[in-house]
Amino acid sequence: MIHDVEVRNLQANVDERGSLTEIWRDDWEMFEGEDRPVMSYFSVSYPGVIRAWHRHHRGQIDHFVVPHGRVKVGIFDDREDSPTEGELGTYVLGEESMQAIRVPGDCWHGFKVIGNEQATLINFPTNLYEYDDPDEERLPYDTEKIPLDWDDPRHKKS
C-alpha cells in the first residue's frame, strides 16, 4: 500500500427496489481536516480508455469512487522522503468492489477502464479546479518513468 493512500469499503444497502450506497459522509475519517472535499465531479470513460498520468502540486487530495463499470487505478509514489518512495500501487474499483480510495495528489495517478462497458468515476477533490491555472503536471500513459503496464493480464476482466 502506498503511504497516505486509504481504501474504504462501501456498503450497498439492497432491497427489492434496488440499492443505495453512501459514497461520501462528512464523518468519515478519510474526509477530515485537509482531506475535506470542496467539490465533486464525475467522468464517464469508454472501455479500454486510459486517463494517466498526472499529479498536483498545491496539496490536492483526490477521493475516487466508481459506481458503474470497473477501473484499475494506478498510483506511483516518487515523493522524496516518503516511506513508499519508488513504489507502485494498483487498485481495482467498481461495482463488484465498492470502495472509496484516497489518492495523495502529489503522487502520480491515473486509471484505465477495464471490462467491456463504460465506467463512471466520481472524484471528491480537496481543491477547486482553477480553469485559468490548473494544478496539473502530466506524463503520457506509457511513460518509462512509471513501471506500470496498463495491459497487465492480472487486471483484465471481461
PDB file of C-alpha atoms in Angstrom:
ATOM      1  CA  MET A   1       0.000   0.000   0.000  1.00  0.00           C
ATOM      2  CA  ILE A   2       1.318   3.433  -0.956  1.00  0.00           C
ATOM      3  CA  HIS A   3       1.882   5.763   2.023  1.00  0.00           C
ATOM      4  CA  ASP A   4      -1.114   8.105   2.585  1.00  0.00           C
ATOM      5  CA  VAL A   5      -3.447   6.019   0.374  1.00  0.00           C
ATOM      6  CA  GLU A   6      -6.600   4.887   2.174  1.00  0.00           C
ATOM      7  CA  VAL A   7      -9.258   2.497   0.906  1.00  0.00           C
ATOM      8  CA  ARG A   8     -12.704   2.368   2.493  1.00  0.00           C
ATOM      9  CA  ASN A   9     -15.204  -0.393   1.755  1.00  0.00           C
ATOM     10  CA  LEU A  10     -18.633   0.974   0.882  1.00  0.00           C
ATOM     11  CA  GLN A  11     -21.798  -0.752   1.994  1.00  0.00           C
ATOM     12  CA  ALA A  12     -24.545  -1.283  -0.548  1.00  0.00           C
ATOM     13  CA  ASN A  13     -27.982  -1.388   1.066  1.00  0.00           C
ATOM     14  CA  VAL A  14     -30.014  -3.637  -1.210  1.00  0.00           C
ATOM     15  CA  ASP A  15     -33.744  -4.376  -1.247  1.00  0.00           C
ATOM     16  CA  GLU A  16     -36.419  -5.308  -3.793  1.00  0.00           C
ATOM     17  CA  ARG A  17     -36.245  -1.797  -5.331  1.00  0.00           C
ATOM     18  CA  GLY A  18     -32.501  -1.780  -5.990  1.00  0.00           C
ATOM     19  CA  SER A  19     -29.649  -0.409  -3.909  1.00  0.00           C
ATOM     20  CA  LEU A  20     -28.406   2.673  -2.074  1.00  0.00           C
ATOM     21  CA  THR A  21     -24.696   3.168  -1.372  1.00  0.00           C
ATOM     22  CA  GLU A  22     -23.236   6.062   0.603  1.00  0.00           C
ATOM     23  CA  ILE A  23     -20.167   7.354  -1.258  1.00  0.00           C
ATOM     24  CA  TRP A  24     -19.306  10.341   0.949  1.00  0.00           C
ATOM     25  CA  ARG A  25     -20.029  11.151   4.581  1.00  0.00           C
ATOM     26  CA  ASP A  26     -18.678  14.138   6.454  1.00  0.00           C
ATOM     27  CA  ASP A  27     -17.972  11.947   9.496  1.00  0.00           C
ATOM     28  CA  TRP A  28     -15.612   9.546   7.701  1.00  0.00           C
ATOM     29  CA  GLU A  29     -12.002   9.989   8.846  1.00  0.00           C
ATOM     30  CA  MET A  30     -10.750   9.987   5.253  1.00  0.00           C
ATOM     31  CA  PHE A  31     -12.635  13.277   4.763  1.00  0.00           C
ATOM     32  CA  GLU A  32     -11.399  15.126   7.863  1.00  0.00           C
ATOM     33  CA  GLY A  33      -9.116  18.178   8.045  1.00  0.00           C
ATOM     34  CA  GLU A  34      -7.097  18.656   4.872  1.00  0.00           C
ATOM     35  CA  ASP A  35      -8.980  15.758   3.274  1.00  0.00           C
ATOM     36  CA  ARG A  36     -12.336  17.558   3.230  1.00  0.00           C
ATOM     37  CA  PRO A  37     -13.687  17.770  -0.347  1.00  0.00           C
ATOM     38  CA  VAL A  38     -14.631  21.171  -1.759  1.00  0.00           C
ATOM     39  CA  MET A  39     -16.280  19.992  -4.979  1.00  0.00           C
ATOM     40  CA  SER A  40     -17.156  16.830  -6.853  1.00  0.00           C
ATOM     41  CA  TYR A  41     -17.373  15.747 -10.457  1.00  0.00           C
ATOM     42  CA  PHE A  42     -17.729  12.573 -12.452  1.00  0.00           C
ATOM     43  CA  SER A  43     -16.210  11.354 -15.665  1.00  0.00           C
ATOM     44  CA  VAL A  44     -17.547   8.678 -17.979  1.00  0.00           C
ATOM     45  CA  SER A  45     -14.940   6.742 -19.959  1.00  0.00           C
ATOM     46  CA  TYR A  46     -15.237   4.075 -22.631  1.00  0.00           C
ATOM     47  CA  PRO A  47     -13.813   0.525 -22.354  1.00  0.00           C
ATOM     48  CA  GLY A  48     -10.025   0.473 -22.620  1.00  0.00           C
ATOM     49  CA  VAL A  49      -9.600   4.239 -22.156  1.00  0.00           C
ATOM     50  CA  ILE A  50      -6.556   5.241 -20.092  1.00  0.00           C
ATOM     51  CA  ARG A  51      -6.554   8.584 -18.280  1.00  0.00           C
ATOM     52  CA  ALA A  52      -2.995   8.866 -16.972  1.00  0.00           C
ATOM     53  CA  TRP A  53      -0.652  10.223 -15.695  1.00  0.00           C
ATOM     54  CA  HIS A  54      -0.981  13.419 -13.671  1.00  0.00           C
ATOM     55  CA  ARG A  55      -0.246  14.855 -10.235  1.00  0.00           C
ATOM     56  CA  HIS A  56      -0.911  18.029  -8.261  1.00  0.00           C
ATOM     57  CA  HIS A  57       1.500  20.417  -6.511  1.00  0.00           C
ATOM     58  CA  ARG A  58      -0.846  22.551  -4.380  1.00  0.00           C
ATOM     59  CA  GLY A  59      -1.850  20.000  -1.748  1.00  0.00           C
ATOM     60  CA  GLN A  60      -4.846  18.478  -3.522  1.00  0.00           C
ATOM     61  CA  ILE A  61      -6.080  15.085  -2.398  1.00  0.00           C
ATOM     62  CA  ASP A  62      -8.484  13.133  -4.606  1.00  0.00           C
ATOM     63  CA  HIS A  63     -11.132  10.666  -3.427  1.00  0.00           C
ATOM     64  CA  PHE A  64     -12.337   8.245  -6.133  1.00  0.00           C
ATOM     65  CA  VAL A  65     -15.487   6.109  -6.218  1.00  0.00           C
ATOM     66  CA  VAL A  66     -16.560   4.017  -9.228  1.00  0.00           C
ATOM     67  CA  PRO A  67     -20.296   3.235  -9.009  1.00  0.00           C
ATOM     68  CA  HIS A  68     -20.638   1.904 -12.559  1.00  0.00           C
ATOM     69  CA  GLY A  69     -18.207  -0.186 -14.581  1.00  0.00           C
ATOM     70  CA  ARG A  70     -14.706  -1.099 -13.444  1.00  0.00           C
ATOM     71  CA  VAL A  71     -11.364   0.717 -13.435  1.00  0.00           C
ATOM     72  CA  LYS A  72      -7.794  -0.034 -12.486  1.00  0.00           C
ATOM     73  CA  VAL A  73      -6.309   2.917 -10.593  1.00  0.00           C
ATOM     74  CA  GLY A  74      -2.527   3.293 -10.629  1.00  0.00           C
ATOM     75  CA  ILE A  75      -0.675   5.362  -8.025  1.00  0.00           C
ATOM     76  CA  PHE A  76       3.092   5.865  -8.270  1.00  0.00           C
ATOM     77  CA  ASP A  77       4.912   7.398  -5.308  1.00  0.00           C
ATOM     78  CA  ASP A  78       8.003   9.384  -6.283  1.00  0.00           C
ATOM     79  CA  ARG A  79       7.779  11.740  -3.279  1.00  0.00           C
ATOM     80  CA  GLU A  80      11.148  12.316  -1.637  1.00  0.00           C
ATOM     81  CA  ASP A  81      11.282  11.082   1.969  1.00  0.00           C
ATOM     82  CA  SER A  82       8.094   9.011   1.589  1.00  0.00           C
ATOM     83  CA  PRO A  83       8.361   5.545   3.173  1.00  0.00           C
ATOM     84  CA  THR A  84       6.995   4.104  -0.088  1.00  0.00           C
ATOM     85  CA  GLU A  85       9.107   6.221  -2.472  1.00  0.00           C
ATOM     86  CA  GLY A  86       9.530   4.415  -5.797  1.00  0.00           C
ATOM     87  CA  GLU A  87       6.600   2.046  -5.202  1.00  0.00           C
ATOM     88  CA  LEU A  88       3.585   1.482  -7.422  1.00  0.00           C
ATOM     89  CA  GLY A  89       0.120   0.554  -6.168  1.00  0.00           C
ATOM     90  CA  THR A  90      -2.809  -0.633  -8.273  1.00  0.00           C
ATOM     91  CA  TYR A  91      -6.394  -0.871  -7.108  1.00  0.00           C
ATOM     92  CA  VAL A  92      -9.420  -2.258  -8.944  1.00  0.00           C
ATOM     93  CA  LEU A  93     -12.587  -0.301  -8.175  1.00  0.00           C
ATOM     94  CA  GLY A  94     -16.097  -0.792  -9.461  1.00  0.00           C
ATOM     95  CA  GLU A  95     -19.485  -2.337  -8.993  1.00  0.00           C
ATOM     96  CA  GLU A  96     -18.056  -5.594  -7.640  1.00  0.00           C
ATOM     97  CA  SER A  97     -15.600  -3.792  -5.358  1.00  0.00           C
ATOM     98  CA  MET A  98     -17.457  -0.789  -3.971  1.00  0.00           C
ATOM     99  CA  GLN A  99     -14.752   1.254  -2.299  1.00  0.00           C
ATOM    100  CA  ALA A 100     -13.642   4.841  -1.880  1.00  0.00           C
ATOM    101  CA  ILE A 101      -9.919   5.474  -2.318  1.00  0.00           C
ATOM    102  CA  ARG A 102      -7.922   8.444  -1.010  1.00  0.00           C
ATOM    103  CA  VAL A 103      -5.285   9.459  -3.570  1.00  0.00           C
ATOM    104  CA  PRO A 104      -2.436  11.740  -2.433  1.00  0.00           C
ATOM    105  CA  GLY A 105      -2.406  14.347  -5.190  1.00  0.00           C
ATOM    106  CA  ASP A 106       1.363  14.682  -5.167  1.00  0.00           C
ATOM    107  CA  CYS A 107       1.683  11.046  -6.295  1.00  0.00           C
ATOM    108  CA  TRP A 108       1.366  10.278  -9.999  1.00  0.00           C
ATOM    109  CA  HIS A 109      -2.070   8.765 -10.576  1.00  0.00           C
ATOM    110  CA  GLY A 110      -4.404   7.674 -13.324  1.00  0.00           C
ATOM    111  CA  PHE A 111      -6.811   4.945 -14.310  1.00  0.00           C
ATOM    112  CA  LYS A 112      -7.838   2.565 -17.080  1.00  0.00           C
ATOM    113  CA  VAL A 113     -11.344   1.297 -17.776  1.00  0.00           C
ATOM    114  CA  ILE A 114     -11.262  -2.495 -17.666  1.00  0.00           C
ATOM    115  CA  GLY A 115     -14.001  -4.812 -18.864  1.00  0.00           C
ATOM    116  CA  ASN A 116     -16.423  -4.314 -21.717  1.00  0.00           C
ATOM    117  CA  GLU A 117     -18.543  -1.413 -20.516  1.00  0.00           C
ATOM    118  CA  GLN A 118     -18.231   2.288 -19.798  1.00  0.00           C
ATOM    119  CA  ALA A 119     -17.134   3.297 -16.319  1.00  0.00           C
ATOM    120  CA  THR A 120     -18.183   6.264 -14.223  1.00  0.00           C
ATOM    121  CA  LEU A 121     -15.574   7.660 -11.840  1.00  0.00           C
ATOM    122  CA  ILE A 122     -16.646  10.190  -9.215  1.00  0.00           C
ATOM    123  CA  ASN A 123     -13.970  12.379  -7.624  1.00  0.00           C
ATOM    124  CA  PHE A 124     -14.218  14.437  -4.446  1.00  0.00           C
ATOM    125  CA  PRO A 125     -11.085  16.636  -4.606  1.00  0.00           C
ATOM    126  CA  THR A 126      -9.948  18.899  -1.776  1.00  0.00           C
ATOM    127  CA  ASN A 127      -9.140  21.857  -4.070  1.00  0.00           C
ATOM    128  CA  LEU A 128     -11.337  23.720  -6.519  1.00  0.00           C
ATOM    129  CA  TYR A 129     -10.317  23.343 -10.152  1.00  0.00           C
ATOM    130  CA  GLU A 130      -8.744  26.569 -11.414  1.00  0.00           C
ATOM    131  CA  TYR A 131      -9.620  26.930 -15.094  1.00  0.00           C
ATOM    132  CA  ASP A 132      -7.061  29.691 -15.718  1.00  0.00           C
ATOM    133  CA  ASP A 133      -4.234  27.997 -13.811  1.00  0.00           C
ATOM    134  CA  PRO A 134      -4.802  24.228 -13.494  1.00  0.00           C
ATOM    135  CA  ASP A 135      -2.826  22.399 -10.811  1.00  0.00           C
ATOM    136  CA  GLU A 136      -1.720  19.511 -13.001  1.00  0.00           C
ATOM    137  CA  GLU A 137       1.565  18.122 -14.180  1.00  0.00           C
ATOM    138  CA  ARG A 138       1.167  15.446 -16.834  1.00  0.00           C
ATOM    139  CA  LEU A 139       3.067  12.499 -18.289  1.00  0.00           C
ATOM    140  CA  PRO A 140       1.972  10.192 -21.119  1.00  0.00           C
ATOM    141  CA  TYR A 141       0.217   6.970 -20.045  1.00  0.00           C
ATOM    142  CA  ASP A 142       3.096   4.873 -21.401  1.00  0.00           C
ATOM    143  CA  THR A 143       5.976   6.840 -19.841  1.00  0.00           C
ATOM    144  CA  GLU A 144       9.052   4.854 -18.893  1.00  0.00           C
ATOM    145  CA  LYS A 145       9.250   6.843 -15.612  1.00  0.00           C
ATOM    146  CA  ILE A 146       6.397   4.800 -14.121  1.00  0.00           C
ATOM    147  CA  PRO A 147       6.653   0.984 -14.048  1.00  0.00           C
ATOM    148  CA  LEU A 148       3.035   0.146 -14.907  1.00  0.00           C
ATOM    149  CA  ASP A 149       1.986  -1.943 -17.873  1.00  0.00           C
ATOM    150  CA  TRP A 150      -1.670  -0.978 -18.235  1.00  0.00           C
ATOM    151  CA  ASP A 151      -2.274  -4.204 -20.191  1.00  0.00           C
ATOM    152  CA  ASP A 152      -1.042  -6.477 -17.384  1.00  0.00           C
ATOM    153  CA  PRO A 153      -3.359  -9.500 -17.694  1.00  0.00           C
ATOM    154  CA  ARG A 154      -3.747  -9.819 -13.902  1.00  0.00           C
ATOM    155  CA  HIS A 155      -6.204  -6.914 -14.040  1.00  0.00           C
ATOM    156  CA  LYS A 156      -8.175  -7.823 -17.146  1.00  0.00           C
ATOM    157  CA  LYS A 157     -11.774  -8.900 -16.769  1.00  0.00           C
ATOM    158  CA  SER A 158     -14.409  -9.232 -19.427  1.00  0.00           C
TER     159      SER A 158
END
